[in-house]
Every structure is written in structure tokens, then in C-alpha cells.
Short mmCIF file of C-alpha atoms and ligand atoms in Angstrom, two decimals:
data_model
loop_
_atom_site.label_atom_id
_atom_site.label_comp_id
_atom_site.label_asym_id
_atom_site.label_seq_id
_atom_site.Cartn_x
_atom_site.Cartn_y
_atom_site.Cartn_z
CA MET A 1 129.12 -32.73 52.51
CA LYS A 2 129.12 -30.34 55.50
CA MET A 3 129.50 -26.67 54.66
CA ALA A 4 129.87 -23.62 56.86
CA HIS A 5 126.94 -21.23 56.99
CA ALA A 6 127.53 -17.92 55.29
CA TYR A 7 127.70 -14.73 57.32
CA ARG A 8 127.35 -11.76 54.95
CA ASP A 9 130.66 -12.73 53.33
CA LYS A 10 132.14 -10.05 51.07
CA LEU A 11 132.39 -11.88 47.78
CA VAL A 12 133.59 -10.86 44.31
CA VAL A 13 133.05 -13.36 41.50
CA GLY A 14 134.23 -13.01 37.91
CA ASN A 15 132.05 -14.48 35.19
CA TRP A 16 134.35 -15.05 32.23
CA LYS A 17 131.42 -16.13 30.04
CA MET A 18 132.59 -17.74 26.74
CA HIS A 19 135.87 -15.81 26.57
CA GLY A 20 139.50 -16.85 26.76
CA ASN A 21 141.88 -19.52 25.61
CA THR A 22 144.70 -21.29 27.42
CA LEU A 23 147.19 -18.49 26.74
CA GLU A 24 144.90 -15.65 27.79
CA ASN A 25 143.65 -17.60 30.80
CA GLN A 26 147.19 -18.15 32.03
CA ALA A 27 147.87 -14.41 31.95
CA ARG A 28 144.66 -13.84 33.93
CA PHE A 29 145.48 -16.51 36.51
CA ASP A 30 148.97 -15.03 36.90
CA ALA A 31 147.47 -11.57 37.41
CA LEU A 32 145.01 -12.94 39.97
CA ARG A 33 147.86 -14.55 41.90
CA GLY A 34 150.02 -11.45 41.57
CA HIS A 35 147.55 -8.66 42.32
CA VAL A 36 144.23 -9.96 43.64
CA ARG A 37 145.45 -12.54 46.11
CA ARG A 38 146.35 -9.85 48.66
CA TYR A 39 142.65 -9.15 49.24
CA THR A 40 141.64 -12.71 50.05
CA GLU A 41 141.98 -12.22 53.81
CA THR A 42 138.93 -9.93 53.83
CA VAL A 43 137.13 -10.81 50.59
CA LYS A 44 136.17 -14.15 49.09
CA ILE A 45 137.23 -14.04 45.44
CA ALA A 46 136.42 -16.46 42.63
CA VAL A 47 136.30 -16.76 38.86
CA CYS A 48 133.74 -18.85 36.97
CA VAL A 49 135.40 -20.22 33.85
CA PRO A 50 134.15 -22.18 30.81
CA PHE A 51 134.01 -25.93 31.60
CA PRO A 52 137.06 -27.04 29.56
CA TYR A 53 139.29 -24.67 31.54
CA LEU A 54 138.47 -26.09 34.98
CA PRO A 55 141.72 -28.13 35.10
CA GLN A 56 143.68 -25.03 34.09
CA ALA A 57 141.93 -23.01 36.82
CA GLU A 58 142.76 -25.75 39.31
CA ARG A 59 146.44 -25.59 38.37
CA GLY A 60 146.56 -21.82 37.98
CA LEU A 61 144.83 -20.93 41.24
CA HIS A 62 146.00 -23.81 43.42
CA GLN A 63 146.74 -22.57 46.95
CA SER A 64 146.18 -18.96 45.92
CA GLY A 65 143.20 -18.38 48.21
CA ILE A 66 141.17 -17.57 45.07
CA SER A 67 138.41 -20.02 44.19
CA TRP A 68 137.02 -21.09 40.84
CA GLY A 69 133.74 -22.35 39.55
CA THR A 70 131.46 -22.85 36.59
CA GLN A 71 128.80 -20.75 34.86
CA ASP A 72 126.15 -23.46 34.74
CA VAL A 73 125.54 -27.04 35.81
CA SER A 74 123.24 -29.88 34.84
CA PRO A 75 120.05 -30.28 36.87
CA HIS A 76 120.73 -34.06 36.75
CA ALA A 77 123.23 -36.07 38.78
CA HIS A 78 124.35 -38.32 35.88
CA GLY A 79 122.92 -40.25 32.95
CA ALA A 80 122.01 -39.93 29.30
CA TYR A 81 122.06 -36.12 29.05
CA THR A 82 124.26 -35.42 26.05
CA GLY A 83 126.28 -32.25 26.38
CA GLU A 84 125.59 -31.72 30.07
CA VAL A 85 128.18 -31.38 32.83
CA SER A 86 127.31 -32.53 36.33
CA ALA A 87 128.09 -30.82 39.61
CA ASP A 88 130.14 -33.84 40.72
CA MET A 89 132.29 -33.49 37.58
CA ALA A 90 132.97 -29.83 38.36
CA ARG A 91 133.79 -30.74 41.97
CA GLU A 92 136.39 -33.22 40.73
CA PHE A 93 138.33 -30.21 39.42
CA GLY A 94 138.05 -28.29 42.65
CA ALA A 95 135.18 -26.00 41.63
CA ARG A 96 133.63 -24.23 44.59
CA TYR A 97 130.91 -22.04 43.02
CA VAL A 98 128.41 -22.31 40.22
CA ILE A 99 126.34 -19.52 38.68
CA VAL A 100 122.74 -20.64 38.19
CA GLY A 101 119.92 -18.80 36.48
CA HIS A 102 122.10 -16.21 34.75
CA SER A 103 119.83 -14.06 32.56
CA GLU A 104 121.75 -15.14 29.44
CA ARG A 105 120.83 -18.75 30.19
CA ARG A 106 117.24 -17.85 31.01
CA ALA A 107 117.01 -15.92 27.71
CA TYR A 108 119.06 -18.01 25.24
CA HIS A 109 118.43 -21.48 26.68
CA SER A 110 114.87 -20.96 27.89
CA GLU A 111 115.77 -22.07 31.39
CA SER A 112 112.66 -22.21 33.54
CA ALA A 113 112.48 -21.21 37.19
CA THR A 114 111.91 -24.86 38.10
CA GLU A 115 114.99 -26.00 36.18
CA ILE A 116 117.06 -23.30 37.87
CA ALA A 117 115.82 -24.50 41.27
CA MET A 118 116.82 -28.08 40.33
CA LYS A 119 120.30 -26.87 39.33
CA ALA A 120 120.74 -25.06 42.64
CA ARG A 121 119.69 -28.16 44.51
CA ARG A 122 121.96 -30.46 42.52
CA ALA A 123 124.89 -28.10 43.06
CA LEU A 124 124.32 -28.08 46.82
CA GLU A 125 124.12 -31.87 46.92
CA SER A 126 127.62 -31.97 45.38
CA GLY A 127 129.06 -29.36 47.72
CA LEU A 128 129.08 -26.45 45.26
CA THR A 129 127.82 -23.02 46.32
CA PRO A 130 125.15 -21.85 43.88
CA ILE A 131 125.16 -18.16 43.01
CA VAL A 132 121.51 -17.72 42.09
CA CYS A 133 120.90 -14.81 39.70
CA VAL A 134 117.66 -12.87 39.82
CA GLY A 135 116.69 -9.67 38.04
CA GLU A 136 114.14 -7.87 35.95
CA SER A 137 114.13 -6.79 32.30
CA LEU A 138 113.89 -3.13 31.33
CA GLU A 139 110.25 -3.59 30.39
CA GLU A 140 109.47 -5.15 33.77
CA ARG A 141 111.21 -2.26 35.56
CA GLU A 142 109.28 0.29 33.55
CA LEU A 143 106.03 -1.50 34.43
CA ASP A 144 107.07 -1.30 38.10
CA ARG A 145 107.21 -5.08 38.36
CA THR A 146 110.82 -5.39 39.62
CA ASN A 147 109.97 -6.52 43.15
CA ASP A 148 107.40 -9.09 41.99
CA VAL A 149 109.71 -10.58 39.35
CA VAL A 150 112.60 -10.87 41.79
CA ALA A 151 110.31 -12.37 44.48
CA SER A 152 108.98 -15.00 42.12
CA GLN A 153 112.47 -16.01 40.87
CA LEU A 154 113.79 -16.19 44.42
CA ASN A 155 110.82 -18.07 45.89
CA THR A 156 110.91 -20.81 43.26
CA VAL A 157 114.46 -21.64 44.35
CA LEU A 158 113.75 -21.38 48.09
CA ASP A 159 110.65 -23.57 47.77
CA SER A 160 112.71 -26.50 46.50
CA LEU A 161 115.27 -26.42 49.33
CA SER A 162 115.42 -27.26 53.03
CA VAL A 163 116.27 -24.52 55.52
CA TYR A 164 119.76 -25.98 55.88
CA GLU A 165 120.26 -25.90 52.09
CA ARG A 166 118.96 -22.33 51.85
CA LEU A 167 121.65 -21.23 54.27
CA GLN A 168 124.33 -22.24 51.73
CA LEU A 169 123.03 -19.99 48.94
CA VAL A 170 124.43 -16.80 47.51
CA PHE A 171 122.09 -14.50 45.55
CA ALA A 172 123.09 -12.07 42.81
CA TYR A 173 120.76 -9.25 41.82
CA GLU A 174 121.45 -8.65 38.14
CA PRO A 175 119.05 -6.27 36.39
CA VAL A 176 119.00 -7.60 32.82
CA TRP A 177 119.16 -4.06 31.41
CA ALA A 178 122.50 -3.48 33.15
CA ILE A 179 124.33 -6.62 31.99
CA GLY A 180 127.00 -5.99 29.40
CA THR A 181 125.35 -2.68 28.48
CA GLY A 182 127.62 -0.30 30.37
CA ARG A 183 124.47 0.91 32.11
CA THR A 184 124.79 0.28 35.87
CA ALA A 185 121.92 0.48 38.32
CA SER A 186 122.59 3.47 40.56
CA PRO A 187 123.73 2.46 44.05
CA ALA A 188 120.34 3.57 45.39
CA GLN A 189 118.41 1.54 42.77
CA ALA A 190 120.49 -1.53 43.54
CA GLN A 191 120.17 -1.03 47.30
CA ASP A 192 116.35 -0.85 47.04
CA VAL A 193 116.21 -4.27 45.38
CA HIS A 194 118.85 -5.78 47.67
CA ALA A 195 116.87 -4.62 50.72
CA HIS A 196 113.75 -6.17 49.17
CA ILE A 197 115.60 -9.47 48.63
CA ARG A 198 116.85 -9.50 52.23
CA THR A 199 113.33 -8.82 53.51
CA LEU A 200 111.99 -11.69 51.38
CA LEU A 201 114.70 -14.00 52.71
CA VAL A 202 114.03 -13.09 56.33
CA SER A 203 110.29 -13.55 55.83
CA ARG A 204 111.08 -17.17 54.86
CA ASP A 205 113.63 -17.93 57.61
CA ARG A 206 115.18 -15.48 60.04
CA GLU A 207 118.63 -17.07 59.64
CA LEU A 208 118.70 -16.13 55.95
CA VAL A 209 119.40 -12.53 56.96
CA ASN A 210 123.10 -13.33 56.68
CA LEU A 211 123.18 -14.58 53.10
CA SER A 212 125.48 -12.65 50.79
CA ILE A 213 123.66 -10.71 48.09
CA LEU A 214 125.87 -9.62 45.19
CA TYR A 215 125.14 -6.93 42.64
CA GLY A 216 125.88 -7.60 38.98
CA GLY A 217 125.56 -5.37 35.95
CA SER A 218 128.44 -3.38 34.44
CA VAL A 219 130.41 -3.25 37.71
CA LYS A 220 133.83 -1.66 37.19
CA ALA A 221 136.67 -0.42 39.36
CA GLY A 222 135.24 3.10 39.03
CA ASN A 223 131.73 2.38 40.36
CA ALA A 224 132.42 -0.49 42.79
CA GLU A 225 133.20 1.67 45.82
CA ASN A 226 129.83 3.46 45.70
CA LEU A 227 127.93 0.21 45.19
CA PHE A 228 129.73 -1.54 48.05
CA ALA A 229 128.98 1.40 50.36
CA GLU A 230 125.28 0.42 50.31
CA THR A 231 124.02 -1.48 53.37
CA ASP A 232 122.74 -4.58 51.61
CA ILE A 233 125.31 -5.00 48.82
CA ASP A 234 127.81 -7.67 49.87
CA GLY A 235 129.90 -7.86 46.72
CA ALA A 236 129.68 -8.23 42.97
CA LEU A 237 129.21 -10.68 40.13
CA VAL A 238 131.40 -9.20 37.41
CA GLY A 239 131.21 -10.02 33.70
CA GLY A 240 133.17 -7.88 31.24
CA ALA A 241 135.44 -6.23 33.81
CA SER A 242 136.56 -9.62 35.18
CA LEU A 243 138.51 -10.17 31.94
CA ASP A 244 140.62 -7.09 32.56
CA PRO A 245 143.05 -7.71 35.43
CA VAL A 246 143.38 -4.00 36.26
CA GLU A 247 139.61 -3.55 36.49
CA PHE A 248 139.06 -6.77 38.44
CA THR A 249 141.85 -5.90 40.88
CA GLY A 250 140.25 -2.48 41.41
CA ILE A 251 136.87 -4.07 42.18
CA CYS A 252 138.47 -6.49 44.68
CA ALA A 253 140.34 -3.58 46.27
CA ALA A 254 137.04 -1.69 46.68
CA ALA A 255 135.46 -4.76 48.33
CA HIS A 256 138.47 -5.01 50.64
CA GLN A 257 138.04 -1.36 51.66
CA ALA A 258 134.33 -1.89 52.27
CA ALA A 259 135.09 -4.99 54.37
CA GLN A 260 137.33 -2.96 56.65
CA LYS A 261 134.66 -0.35 57.46
C1 PEP B 301 127.32 -10.88 34.25
O1 PEP B 301 127.50 -11.46 33.19
O2 PEP B 301 126.94 -11.53 35.24
C2 PEP B 301 127.54 -9.45 34.30
C3 PEP B 301 127.19 -8.81 35.38
O3 PEP B 301 128.11 -8.88 33.18
P1 PEP B 301 128.70 -7.38 33.05
O4 PEP B 301 129.51 -7.11 34.31
O5 PEP B 301 129.53 -7.40 31.83
O6 PEP B 301 127.53 -6.46 32.96
#
């Protein structure tokens, strides 16, 4: 499948994690259509829902300009892999994005860097845009290993892809110590790592300078504007605050403002 190359798209993606039910989801889809849709001319907006709710997302967001996706995908195309969901299956329900290598999956499902690279590749083969998460633990930050950890996570994915495939990626810098903790990296801390990621990308292929790099970790309406003001922060991957329509709308509004500058 042919896909357009990214050009520093402003992108805000909600990660609903394992929250919601059909009733709550409907209220969230209605709120997205009612309040968030107005920002889709300047900002790409998506929500990554639990697998069973893909058909509901397809119905609820149809022709809204807001995309949907999944929070994981199988590294295999098809076959005897009980419990797995393939990228082609997600595509059948209109999914556009998939989060790969989220720190919760690395931690609770022992996902290896190689497996994450396979997932990204499989997603691309099916026409999904992988949002590849990278980020250090608190211990790694305190040992001053942030840049090395991020470089190793990023390079394992890049190594498994062609230049053309690399151009379809989105990266999300998510310091593990800032996820779901209420503790956000300061805009300057986040910018340092984003600049490092962009330098790493350019050192691999010059064209990768235009990939979108999102920040994730306790982003809220109240801190989004300052984060988005940083040169290398192109948007956000939002967990907790994506479940609250007022918060999520505020984050999308901040991205819209940043896109107009
Ligand atoms: C996430 O799960 O990707 C995330 C960033 O979570 P939170 O916004 O809740 O920290």
C-alpha cells in the first residue's frame, strides 16, 4: 500500500489503554466529534482503543476527520498464534495507527526490542502507521543513560526497515517515570531528548528529519502549550487525559495553536 511521507505532522494520539465500555466509549466518540473535530484541519488526531472496540470506533468516528487505531499488534501476519490480533485484522476496521513498544508492554509482556521491530514492520506492511515508543526508566535517567537507551531502542527498529519504510514511522518519546505518574518531563528535558532523537534519525537518513516525534507522559491541557512550544516536539501521545474529553480537547487546542505559529 502506498502511503504519503510524513512532514513534521502535528499529531495528538489518545491511548485509552484498557479503559471504557460501549456506553462510555460512545460518550467519548460524541465528544470527539463535537469538540475535537474542529482542530483536524491543522492537527492529525487519533485514539487508540482496545481491540474489541474497533468496530465501534469505526462507526463513531466515521467521516469525522479523527482517526483510530490499536495499542498493539501481532508481529505475525497470520497463523496459529492464539490470542493475537494481526495488522490486517485491525485494518479491516479502518485502523490507521498502532502503538508499538509502549513501556507497559515492554514491562508487563517482556516485549523485546526485536519483537517490537517486527511489530512495526508488520504494521507497515498492512498500511498501519506505527507509533514507536522509546524512553528510559528513572534509574536509567539517574545513571545518565537516557540517550543511550533511547538510541538503542530506536536503532533496533530502524535496522529492520528499508529507508522507504522508515519514512512512514512516528516516534513517541515516553520517559517511563512520567507515564501515569502525574510527573511530566519539563519542556526542556523533553526537548533535549527529542533533539537527540532527531539527530539520530538524520544520522541514519537525511530524509528522516521530517518524522513526527511525539512526547508522552502525563500530558494535560495545562502543560501541553509549553511542551508544544519546543522546537522538536510535534505532538503528544496521551494516556489518562485522553479519557477526559475536556482535557483531550484542551490538548488538541494547544496543538492547533502551535501549528498556527
Ligand atoms: C501513555 O500511556 O502513553 C501515557 C503517556 O500515559 P499518561 O498520559 O497517562 O502518562
